[in-house]
Amino acid sequence: MSILPKDHAEASEVFNKDEGYVNWHDETLWFVRQKRDKSSKNIPEWEALREAGSQIKHYVLSHLDRLLVEFERNAKENGVIVHWAKDASEHNRIVLDILKKHQVQQMVKSKSMLTEECHMNEFLAQNGIDVIDTDLGERIVQLRQEPPSHIVLPAIHLKKKDIGDLFHEHLGTDAGATDPQYLTEAARQHLRDKFLTRRAALTGVNFAVAETGGFVVATNEGNADMGAHLADVHIACMGFEKIIPKQEHLGVFLRLLARSATGQPITTYSSHFKKPREGQEMHVVILDNGRSTQLGREDFRNSLKCIRCGACMNTCPVYRRSGGHSYHNAVAGPIGSILAPNLDMTKNADLPFASTLCGSCSNVCPVKIDIHDQLYKWRQVLAKNGHVPKGKQMGIKAMSVVLSQPRFYQWSGRLGRAVMRSVPFVVNNAMNPWYKQREMPEPPKESFRDWYVRNREN
Amino acid sequence: MSARDHILEQIKINKPAELVLPETLSFESDFADLTETFTELLKTVYTEVVPVKNETELLQLLTARYEGVVNRATTIPSLLPWADFSLSVSDPHELETLELAVLKAEFGVAENGAIWISDAHLPHRVLPFITQNLALVIPAQNLVGNMHEAYKRLTDTTGWGCFISGPSKTADIEQSLVIGAHGSRSLVVYLLEE
């Protein structure tokens, strides 16, 4: 699946060409954010619950090695085969080897952002394995040969008509049909056949419990369970930060997760896997892929607390108006923008700048990650390491010269106001990035300083 | 060095100073009437909760509601004569044609309408998902307030278990809610008084 080769600002410009479409995207996600607000307000202890979630995750970060070893021991005792992968390629190789051992060429997969991060589908395809994504939204984007644009709502960037056309082409639905009920039914029939014929199923992991060696997978569609319980081989893939100490902690996280994600009190299915069923083989792959490096970055390690609810995306004014694909990373939005530079600073240097730093992301985060502070801190790290574009560097330097010299600052202000008043086309043109999708403000007649000097006597 | 040891080594070097777990990790709910909250909540996810006196009445209600439905299976012994589909199959794929499963489940959670079902109650894990329609039967007194109380009950989750809250659904097409994605198309919950 191709990832847009543009940086966030360029890709957003393309996304913003159709104003009606952008407004629709913006409103759709804001609607999800509002559902989250309503749902969280039904819980009087919501803030204490967020704090509890954050504290448990903090404990996890400080005990990760021990918890992972405890999980491994218990999982093995339960008859689960545990694998460890340092990076994406090791992860993909492990999955391929399991499938080869069982002579499986076709596999069903439920939602796993981790396999997106590893570009696993492409790797398996190159090795002759056909992977079918079974979450409806993921199946839609897979048929379109594009990555999900949102971690919870993979096809949120598409309109009914796009999906109707796609299903007409691939699933033989009626031309022009756009009724979601009808289209979903077609996908149900199409995917039921896959569930019944595939011998291997891959799922993600929402939470892995050290104390029991079990793991929880949450879906609304039931696709993880349909896949896993019918397959001879179940492979569950997890980033190592998915670990939690005790089963009772699920009480905290399952109350937070769906409410933060979609405003539901809980997902339809919260499936607790512990032992393979009789005759089945169950594997867990534990992945690092830069997570241990992020753990060592004091300012950014809290990003590993993330439970992948997507609330920060739904609330983000930049995400809502630029779309998930503009972030060119498996995880988009504010959380993606603090995770991605850890993986590749050069490639993802633009992402921490794709934010207004308004702080809304941090306010809705169910585990209280200081997302907007981290975005701000990443900007400084990136600038220090020379990852900020020349133009922006020059701008910041110029700004620093102006702001550090009061007389020069006063003079520039006066000049700016005069220019905007007398020759407005100098700033009101396409060369000025601030003029895009905006009207420039009416310039004030005088600065506050001028006004103050004039009125001080009174 | 194996990948495992390498990862654990890196974590040891990079992890923050050790912290203790906070004391307050469990919260009590104070619903005046658990059955009422449970029923109201499930209504919002298109699920009817039906109080029923005993298994005899349950049989009458099921017969009326699912009249004309063929391929009915159950895990409740007294309902076996009513069922026309045997669950003693060796391969779970054989459950593909199942229209209705009436299954015994363990307990429900009032705050979110989730119902716990597990290996302890099921001959096949895929049963509640592969059936076109699902009915869960739980003892009326087996309701707890919230998820913290639920996990106090779940000291052992057996090999596999699941909280189910409503029929399978999706909103992946323009956020329009559609019931019946991959799992069951409908759910009815019977609260058994005896």
XYZ file of C-alpha atoms in Angstrom:
652
model
C 0.000 0.000 0.000
C 1.455 3.280 -1.034
C 1.939 6.017 1.469
C 1.705 9.555 0.145
C 5.210 10.840 -0.539
C 4.215 14.386 0.470
C 4.766 16.130 3.765
C 1.777 16.899 5.973
C 1.286 20.481 4.805
C 1.401 19.576 1.102
C -0.901 16.598 1.528
C -3.342 18.731 3.545
C -3.464 21.240 0.742
C -4.688 18.524 -1.596
C -7.168 17.320 1.046
C -8.504 20.875 1.380
C -9.278 21.411 -2.302
C -12.925 20.437 -1.899
C -14.321 22.634 0.853
C -17.613 20.748 1.123
C -15.777 17.471 1.585
C -13.439 18.869 4.246
C -16.377 20.334 6.148
C -18.090 16.961 6.058
C -14.944 15.168 7.321
C -14.534 17.749 10.073
C -18.146 17.473 11.225
C -18.196 13.666 11.100
C -15.221 13.416 13.454
C -16.515 16.170 15.706
C -19.727 14.182 16.037
C -17.677 11.223 17.320
C -15.896 13.529 19.756
C -19.280 14.751 21.051
C -20.419 11.167 21.599
C -17.272 10.653 23.656
C -18.100 13.707 25.792
C -21.638 12.552 26.446
C -20.549 9.051 27.320
C -17.746 10.122 29.649
C -20.131 12.394 31.531
C -22.235 9.362 32.468
C -19.384 8.300 34.736
C -19.105 10.539 37.796
C -15.572 9.324 38.556
C -14.367 9.800 34.952
C -11.425 12.018 35.843
C -10.315 9.678 38.642
C -10.627 6.795 36.193
C -8.350 8.559 33.679
C -5.869 9.176 36.474
C -6.017 5.494 37.462
C -5.439 4.434 33.842
C -2.492 6.785 33.565
C -0.974 5.570 36.847
C -1.302 1.900 35.928
C 0.412 2.599 32.620
C 3.113 4.532 34.417
C 3.709 1.522 36.633
C 3.828 -0.620 33.488
C 6.557 1.542 31.922
C 8.672 1.256 35.039
C 8.232 -2.535 35.296
C 8.045 -3.484 31.621
C 10.789 -6.094 31.613
C 9.429 -7.939 34.624
C 5.827 -7.810 33.405
C 6.774 -9.147 29.979
C 8.685 -12.053 31.505
C 5.738 -12.796 33.793
C 3.360 -12.670 30.814
C 5.594 -14.971 28.789
C 5.823 -17.518 31.614
C 2.061 -17.614 32.144
C 1.234 -17.659 28.457
C 3.577 -20.601 27.933
C 1.942 -22.411 30.816
C -1.384 -21.829 29.070
C -0.042 -23.544 25.959
C 0.590 -20.372 23.957
C 3.751 -20.047 21.852
C 5.482 -16.715 22.526
C 7.769 -14.967 20.014
C 9.867 -11.812 20.344
C 10.682 -9.465 17.476
C 13.187 -6.605 17.599
C 11.843 -4.863 14.532
C 9.247 -4.969 11.778
C 11.185 -7.340 9.544
C 11.726 -9.872 12.351
C 8.018 -9.639 13.153
C 6.986 -10.256 9.558
C 9.433 -13.143 9.243
C 8.021 -14.815 12.367
C 4.460 -14.598 11.023
C 5.556 -15.951 7.645
C 7.406 -18.874 9.247
C 4.339 -19.867 11.273
C 2.178 -19.810 8.127
C 4.773 -21.761 6.141
C 5.020 -24.393 8.838
C 1.274 -24.959 8.500
C 1.362 -24.643 4.713
C -1.133 -21.827 4.838
C -1.387 -19.466 1.867
C -4.452 -17.510 2.937
C -5.165 -15.775 6.206
C -7.902 -13.627 7.721
C -6.857 -10.678 9.832
C -8.771 -8.485 12.241
C -7.706 -4.956 13.048
C -4.073 -4.582 14.012
C -2.365 -1.220 13.669
C 0.871 -2.989 14.540
C 0.805 -4.984 11.312
C 0.198 -1.690 9.469
C 3.248 -0.281 11.243
C 5.254 -3.310 10.030
C 3.767 -3.240 6.488
C 3.091 -6.912 7.036
C 0.410 -7.400 4.375
C 2.767 -6.280 1.582
C 5.550 -8.504 2.902
C 3.285 -11.549 3.092
C 1.860 -10.832 -0.357
C 5.396 -10.794 -1.769
C 5.822 -14.213 -0.200
C 2.700 -15.665 -1.719
C 0.369 -15.223 1.255
C -3.019 -13.659 0.668
C -4.215 -11.637 3.667
C -7.857 -10.610 3.913
C -8.662 -7.774 6.303
C -11.990 -8.553 7.939
C -12.928 -5.374 9.751
C -15.372 -3.721 7.340
C -13.514 -0.411 7.264
C -10.188 -2.151 6.806
C -11.567 -4.357 4.033
C -12.782 -1.214 2.279
C -9.375 0.488 2.362
C -7.650 -2.783 1.472
C -9.775 -3.097 -1.674
C -8.843 0.511 -2.495
C -5.177 -0.362 -1.935
C -4.657 2.381 0.585
C -3.843 2.380 4.309
C -6.469 3.134 7.013
C -6.847 6.871 7.635
C -7.843 6.460 11.304
C -6.900 3.808 13.851
C -10.495 3.154 14.968
C -12.448 4.310 11.892
C -10.253 3.128 8.983
C -12.534 4.379 6.177
C -13.700 7.614 7.796
C -12.338 9.586 4.826
C -14.719 7.900 2.374
C -18.278 8.719 1.362
C -21.024 6.143 0.805
C -20.735 6.637 -2.923
C -17.022 5.756 -2.945
C -17.792 2.542 -1.084
C -20.791 1.743 -3.306
C -18.608 2.088 -6.415
C -15.860 0.004 -4.835
C -18.217 -2.810 -3.840
C -19.858 -2.737 -7.247
C -16.453 -3.341 -8.785
C -15.178 -5.958 -6.313
C -18.213 -7.586 -4.707
C -20.737 -7.238 -7.502
C -23.246 -5.048 -5.666
C -25.734 -3.051 -7.755
C -24.284 -0.085 -9.619
C -25.026 3.171 -7.826
C -26.114 1.454 -4.582
C -25.126 3.490 -1.512
C -27.354 2.142 1.279
C -25.001 1.261 4.186
C -27.267 -1.626 5.247
C -27.136 -3.163 1.781
C -23.393 -2.632 1.384
C -22.621 -4.048 4.839
C -24.723 -7.126 4.081
C -22.720 -7.696 0.887
C -19.481 -7.470 2.867
C -20.888 -9.849 5.499
C -21.586 -12.501 2.873
C -18.238 -11.951 1.159
C -16.265 -12.168 4.410
C -18.241 -15.049 5.931
C -16.949 -17.184 3.125
C -13.386 -16.127 4.020
C -13.882 -16.910 7.720
C -15.143 -20.365 6.836
C -12.309 -21.236 4.499
C -9.179 -19.723 6.077
C -7.084 -21.894 8.383
C -5.085 -19.088 9.958
C -6.267 -15.918 11.680
C -4.261 -12.955 12.888
C -5.572 -10.502 15.474
C -4.219 -7.507 17.295
C -4.065 -7.228 21.070
C -5.724 -4.444 23.063
C -4.423 -5.551 26.455
C -2.123 -8.384 27.523
C -2.342 -9.380 31.180
C 0.932 -10.367 32.870
C -0.822 -12.064 35.781
C -2.806 -14.520 33.602
C -0.815 -14.713 30.367
C -4.048 -13.881 28.551
C -4.928 -11.065 26.198
C -8.043 -9.083 25.287
C -9.226 -8.177 21.795
C -12.100 -5.707 21.433
C -14.308 -5.421 18.317
C -17.847 -4.348 17.459
C -18.197 -6.528 14.406
C -17.143 -9.847 15.930
C -14.542 -10.365 13.214
C -11.626 -11.165 15.541
C -13.656 -13.967 17.146
C -15.065 -15.297 13.888
C -11.530 -15.576 12.549
C -9.750 -16.906 15.620
C -12.328 -19.523 16.680
C -12.602 -21.075 13.218
C -8.887 -21.138 12.388
C -6.380 -23.883 13.205
C -3.750 -21.246 13.914
C -4.312 -17.989 15.784
C -1.504 -15.411 15.725
C -1.877 -12.377 18.002
C 0.561 -9.504 17.484
C 1.300 -6.886 20.124
C 3.613 -3.981 20.806
C 5.261 -4.673 24.166
C 3.571 -1.657 25.775
C 0.193 -3.431 25.601
C 1.010 -5.261 28.812
C -0.899 -4.529 32.021
C -0.108 -6.058 35.410
C -3.378 -7.582 36.559
C -6.677 -8.768 35.209
C -8.602 -6.446 37.534
C -6.936 -3.493 35.741
C -9.035 -4.376 32.719
C -11.908 -2.918 34.728
C -10.287 0.507 34.419
C -9.267 0.211 30.769
C -12.439 -1.336 29.386
C -14.443 1.461 30.998
C -12.173 4.043 29.353
C -11.498 2.552 25.927
C -14.799 2.460 24.022
C -16.169 5.579 25.708
C -13.116 7.513 24.553
C -13.134 5.937 21.090
C -16.743 6.113 19.924
C -18.795 6.998 22.987
C -20.016 3.427 23.454
C -20.091 2.175 27.076
C -18.146 -0.901 25.889
C -17.446 -2.533 22.533
C -19.892 -5.258 21.505
C -17.263 -7.936 22.034
C -14.398 -7.895 24.566
C -12.820 -11.269 23.964
C -10.454 -12.710 26.600
C -8.064 -15.262 25.091
C -5.980 -17.387 27.415
C -5.567 -20.906 26.100
C -5.835 -22.255 22.562
C -8.947 -24.320 21.974
C -8.445 -28.054 21.605
C -6.443 -28.841 18.492
C -5.629 -25.172 17.860
C -2.225 -23.498 17.906
C -2.009 -20.038 19.463
C 0.927 -17.668 19.003
C 1.719 -14.288 20.516
C 4.329 -12.085 18.831
C 5.786 -9.367 21.066
C 7.286 -6.468 19.107
C 9.782 -3.756 20.052
C 10.372 -1.798 16.802
C 11.708 1.349 18.434
C 9.546 1.189 21.543
C 12.525 0.539 23.826
C 14.222 3.623 22.342
C 11.104 5.718 23.004
C 11.093 4.325 26.561
C 14.534 5.884 27.015
C 13.374 9.333 25.874
C 12.271 10.897 29.110
C 10.167 13.579 27.438
C 8.401 11.167 25.103
C 8.090 7.848 26.936
C 4.555 8.614 28.073
C 3.452 8.156 24.466
C 3.818 4.416 25.176
C 0.826 4.631 27.533
C -1.476 4.964 24.518
C -4.405 2.521 24.352
C -5.227 3.427 20.702
C -8.712 4.880 21.236
C -8.322 7.625 18.631
C -9.924 10.343 20.799
C -7.003 12.707 20.117
C -7.663 12.432 16.383
C -11.392 13.043 16.649
C -10.849 16.210 18.643
C -7.848 17.583 16.722
C -8.702 20.595 14.531
C -5.741 19.799 12.296
C -6.536 16.088 11.904
C -10.183 16.820 11.195
C -9.220 19.241 8.440
C -6.303 17.358 6.939
C -7.340 13.700 7.072
C -5.387 10.686 8.281
C -3.448 10.014 5.092
C -1.733 13.410 5.294
C 0.259 12.053 8.249
C 1.961 9.355 6.083
C 2.312 7.092 9.148
C 0.367 4.003 10.301
C -0.898 5.952 13.321
C -2.075 9.436 12.312
C -3.168 12.457 14.325
C -1.606 13.897 17.468
C -0.524 10.563 18.972
C 0.928 9.424 15.643
C 2.853 12.683 15.460
C 4.658 11.972 18.727
C 5.256 8.288 17.931
C 6.457 8.684 14.345
C 9.589 10.861 14.865
C 10.951 8.155 17.152
C 10.815 5.706 14.248
C 12.344 8.057 11.685
C 13.197 11.682 12.463
C 14.008 12.636 8.883
C 10.884 11.170 7.353
C 8.520 12.373 10.066
C 10.014 15.754 10.966
C 6.920 17.514 9.619
C 4.430 15.770 11.913
C 5.017 17.531 15.260
C 4.361 20.772 13.356
C 0.960 19.504 12.191
C -0.671 20.887 15.318
C -1.979 24.142 16.738
C -0.796 23.056 20.219
C -4.310 23.824 21.456
C -4.093 20.972 23.951
C -7.441 19.375 23.180
C -5.725 16.036 22.526
C -4.233 15.954 26.023
C -7.591 16.903 27.529
C -9.442 13.947 26.030
C -6.686 11.336 26.335
C -8.012 8.521 28.570
C -4.556 7.816 29.990
C -3.599 11.499 30.275
C -0.666 11.541 27.875
C 0.756 15.074 27.639
C 0.405 14.920 23.855
C 0.582 18.627 23.042
C 3.561 19.181 25.330
C 5.344 16.346 23.558
C 4.527 17.833 20.167
C 6.124 21.078 21.331
C 9.165 19.261 22.697
C 9.610 17.225 19.507
C 9.810 20.481 17.545
C 12.794 21.503 19.632
C 14.509 18.126 19.305
C 13.954 18.160 15.553
C 15.276 21.715 15.191
C 18.383 20.888 17.255
C 19.063 17.862 15.083
C 18.718 19.832 11.874
C 15.423 18.304 10.742
C 13.552 21.580 10.306
C 13.290 22.897 6.720
C 15.532 25.863 5.799
C 12.591 28.191 5.177
C 11.154 27.587 8.628
C 14.597 27.945 10.246
C 15.137 31.314 8.546
C 11.676 32.462 9.575
C 12.275 31.544 13.188
C 15.674 33.288 13.161
C 14.170 36.435 11.643
C 11.393 36.353 14.228
C 13.949 36.049 16.999
C 15.866 39.102 15.702
C 12.670 41.187 15.588
C 11.327 40.082 18.953
C 14.601 40.593 20.807
C 14.915 44.288 19.792
C 12.041 46.466 21.037
C 12.701 49.424 18.704
C 13.002 47.210 15.648
C 9.843 45.411 16.767
C 7.904 48.697 17.020
C 9.135 49.830 13.643
C 8.270 46.473 11.980
C 4.777 46.597 13.461
C 4.170 50.075 12.109
C 5.509 49.063 8.719
C 3.364 45.904 8.665
C 0.174 47.826 9.486
C 0.925 50.429 6.855
C 1.552 47.782 4.205
C -1.626 45.863 5.026
C -3.665 49.079 4.835
C -2.204 50.707 1.747
C -1.033 47.809 -0.428
C -3.019 44.795 0.882
C -2.210 42.627 -2.142
C 1.352 42.325 -0.836
C 0.082 39.993 1.911
C -3.281 38.916 0.482
C -1.883 36.604 -2.149
C -1.120 32.956 -2.659
C 2.559 33.447 -1.770
C 1.591 34.026 1.856
C 0.806 30.696 3.592
C -1.293 32.525 6.193
C -3.638 33.691 3.435
C -4.610 30.114 2.468
C -8.200 29.299 3.477
C -8.164 32.528 5.511
C -8.953 36.202 5.214
C -6.225 38.442 6.609
C -7.409 40.520 9.586
C -8.223 44.210 9.361
C -5.001 45.940 10.476
C -5.476 48.068 13.624
C -4.778 51.818 13.284
C -2.200 51.771 16.022
C -0.473 49.279 18.279
C -1.360 48.884 21.948
C 1.950 50.533 22.789
C 1.124 53.623 20.716
C -2.308 53.804 22.317
C -0.811 53.456 25.806
C 1.798 56.158 25.217
C -0.913 58.496 23.910
C -3.301 57.851 26.817
C -0.855 57.565 29.708
C -1.344 61.186 30.734
C -5.110 60.811 31.264
C 21.835 -12.468 21.929
C 18.258 -13.554 21.220
C 15.657 -10.948 20.280
C 13.998 -11.623 23.627
C 17.109 -10.941 25.679
C 18.012 -7.938 23.551
C 14.583 -6.349 24.054
C 14.553 -7.038 27.786
C 18.080 -5.637 28.074
C 17.106 -2.434 26.249
C 14.046 -2.035 28.452
C 16.141 -2.444 31.594
C 18.520 0.294 30.447
C 15.807 2.692 29.320
C 12.895 2.272 31.722
C 12.043 5.034 34.208
C 12.547 4.765 37.952
C 10.201 2.272 39.545
C 6.856 3.499 40.781
C 4.254 1.866 42.953
C 0.714 1.180 41.846
C -1.838 3.695 43.139
C -4.258 2.431 45.738
C -7.517 3.567 44.140
C -7.968 1.438 41.074
C -11.498 0.330 41.715
C -14.633 2.434 41.871
C -18.033 1.527 43.215
C -21.205 2.290 41.358
C -24.456 3.012 43.161
C -27.252 2.126 40.782
C -30.568 2.040 42.629
C -31.855 -0.838 40.533
C -29.349 -2.991 38.639
C -32.020 -4.687 36.497
C -33.432 -1.343 35.405
C -30.030 0.102 34.482
C -29.022 -3.115 32.698
C -32.299 -3.160 30.732
C -32.117 0.530 29.788
C -28.527 0.254 28.686
C -29.098 -2.785 26.488
C -32.048 -1.013 24.885
C -29.575 1.579 23.552
C -27.698 -1.201 21.748
C -30.835 -2.697 20.210
C -31.151 -5.516 22.717
C -34.319 -6.456 24.546
C -34.079 -7.709 28.124
C -36.923 -10.045 29.056
C -37.609 -11.124 32.644
C -38.777 -14.728 32.823
C -39.997 -16.741 35.807
C -38.602 -20.164 35.006
C -37.444 -22.410 32.178
C -40.989 -23.475 31.395
C -41.966 -19.885 30.714
C -38.698 -19.399 28.807
C -39.652 -22.236 26.484
C -43.063 -20.625 25.841
C -41.513 -17.238 25.090
C -38.854 -18.707 22.792
C -41.427 -20.783 20.925
C -43.535 -17.688 20.299
C -40.699 -15.310 19.403
C -38.820 -17.630 17.079
C -41.794 -19.310 15.453
C -40.869 -20.747 12.078
C -37.120 -20.490 12.687
C -35.247 -23.661 11.821
C -31.727 -24.600 12.936
C -32.194 -23.736 16.599
C -29.585 -24.858 19.098
C -29.269 -24.487 22.855
C -26.960 -25.302 25.739
C -29.840 -25.403 28.257
C -30.772 -29.054 28.952
C -34.514 -28.467 29.524
C -34.794 -26.764 26.111
C -33.115 -29.563 24.167
C -36.374 -31.131 22.909
C -37.278 -27.717 21.392
C -33.948 -27.403 19.567
C -33.592 -28.977 16.120
C -29.839 -28.528 15.700
C -27.315 -30.562 17.625
C -24.203 -28.915 18.977
C -22.314 -32.201 19.170
C -20.259 -31.523 16.069
C -16.509 -32.037 16.023
C -15.722 -29.230 13.580
C -17.029 -25.750 14.477
C -17.407 -24.969 10.759
C -20.459 -27.224 10.847
C -22.238 -24.513 12.846
C -22.346 -22.358 9.740
C -26.053 -22.883 9.089
C -27.155 -22.123 12.625
C -30.017 -19.612 12.767
C -30.525 -19.293 16.504
C -28.481 -20.154 19.565
C -30.008 -19.928 23.039
C -27.061 -19.990 25.410
C -26.574 -20.011 29.118
C -24.301 -17.184 30.227
C -22.871 -16.310 33.603
C -23.573 -12.731 34.612
C -24.296 -9.226 33.355
C -22.888 -5.758 34.031
C -25.478 -3.021 34.574
C -23.318 -0.031 33.632
C -22.533 -1.201 30.089
C -24.888 -4.105 29.404
C -22.005 -6.542 28.943
C -22.700 -10.242 29.521
C -19.957 -12.718 30.353
C -19.898 -16.036 28.550
C -16.990 -18.459 28.460
C -15.629 -21.926 27.766
C -17.397 -22.983 30.959
C -20.756 -22.560 29.190
C -19.896 -23.326 25.585
C -19.125 -26.443 23.558
C -17.683 -24.194 20.795
C -16.149 -20.750 21.184
C -17.430 -19.580 17.823
C -21.037 -20.356 18.737
C -22.188 -16.861 19.876
C -20.593 -15.324 16.739
C -21.426 -17.732 13.948
C -25.130 -18.013 14.800
C -27.369 -15.612 12.870
C -29.331 -14.770 16.020
C -28.403 -15.038 19.663
C -30.317 -15.311 22.940
C -28.435 -15.281 26.235
C -29.976 -16.556 29.440
C -28.616 -15.398 32.794
C -29.908 -15.814 36.331
C -31.732 -12.588 37.272
C -29.700 -12.157 40.455
C -26.408 -12.386 38.537
C -26.038 -8.683 37.804
C -23.167 -6.519 38.985
C -22.828 -2.732 38.855
C -19.675 -2.061 36.844
C -16.548 -3.636 35.364
C -14.572 -3.489 38.619
C -17.190 -5.673 40.265
C -17.217 -7.884 37.180
C -13.510 -8.641 37.523
C -13.945 -9.399 41.206
C -16.171 -12.237 40.049
C -13.818 -13.266 37.267
C -10.941 -14.634 39.275
C -10.468 -17.198 36.545
C -11.400 -16.504 32.936
C -10.887 -20.153 31.920
C -9.354 -20.756 28.494
C -11.461 -18.157 26.729
C -14.329 -15.878 27.620
C -16.034 -12.802 26.265
C -18.143 -9.858 27.341
C -20.936 -9.450 24.805
C -23.012 -6.284 24.712
C -25.592 -6.308 21.943
C -25.665 -7.707 18.420
C -22.703 -7.417 16.070
C -22.539 -3.976 14.448
C -20.504 -1.542 12.413
C -20.536 2.131 11.481
C -17.676 1.976 9.015
C -19.727 3.364 6.134
C -20.142 7.098 6.779
C -20.761 6.496 10.493
C -24.174 4.956 9.701
C -24.951 2.309 12.263
C -25.690 -1.104 10.749
C -26.655 -4.067 12.921
C -25.314 -7.464 11.869
C -21.703 -7.085 10.734
C -20.030 -10.486 11.113
C -21.497 -11.856 14.314
C -25.116 -12.314 15.360
C -27.750 -10.075 13.808
C -29.837 -9.890 16.959
C -29.520 -10.408 20.683
C -32.235 -11.000 23.272
C -31.363 -11.402 26.950
C -33.545 -13.455 29.280
C -33.263 -12.815 33.001
C -34.229 -16.046 34.682
C -35.813 -15.581 38.109
C -35.604 -19.198 39.255
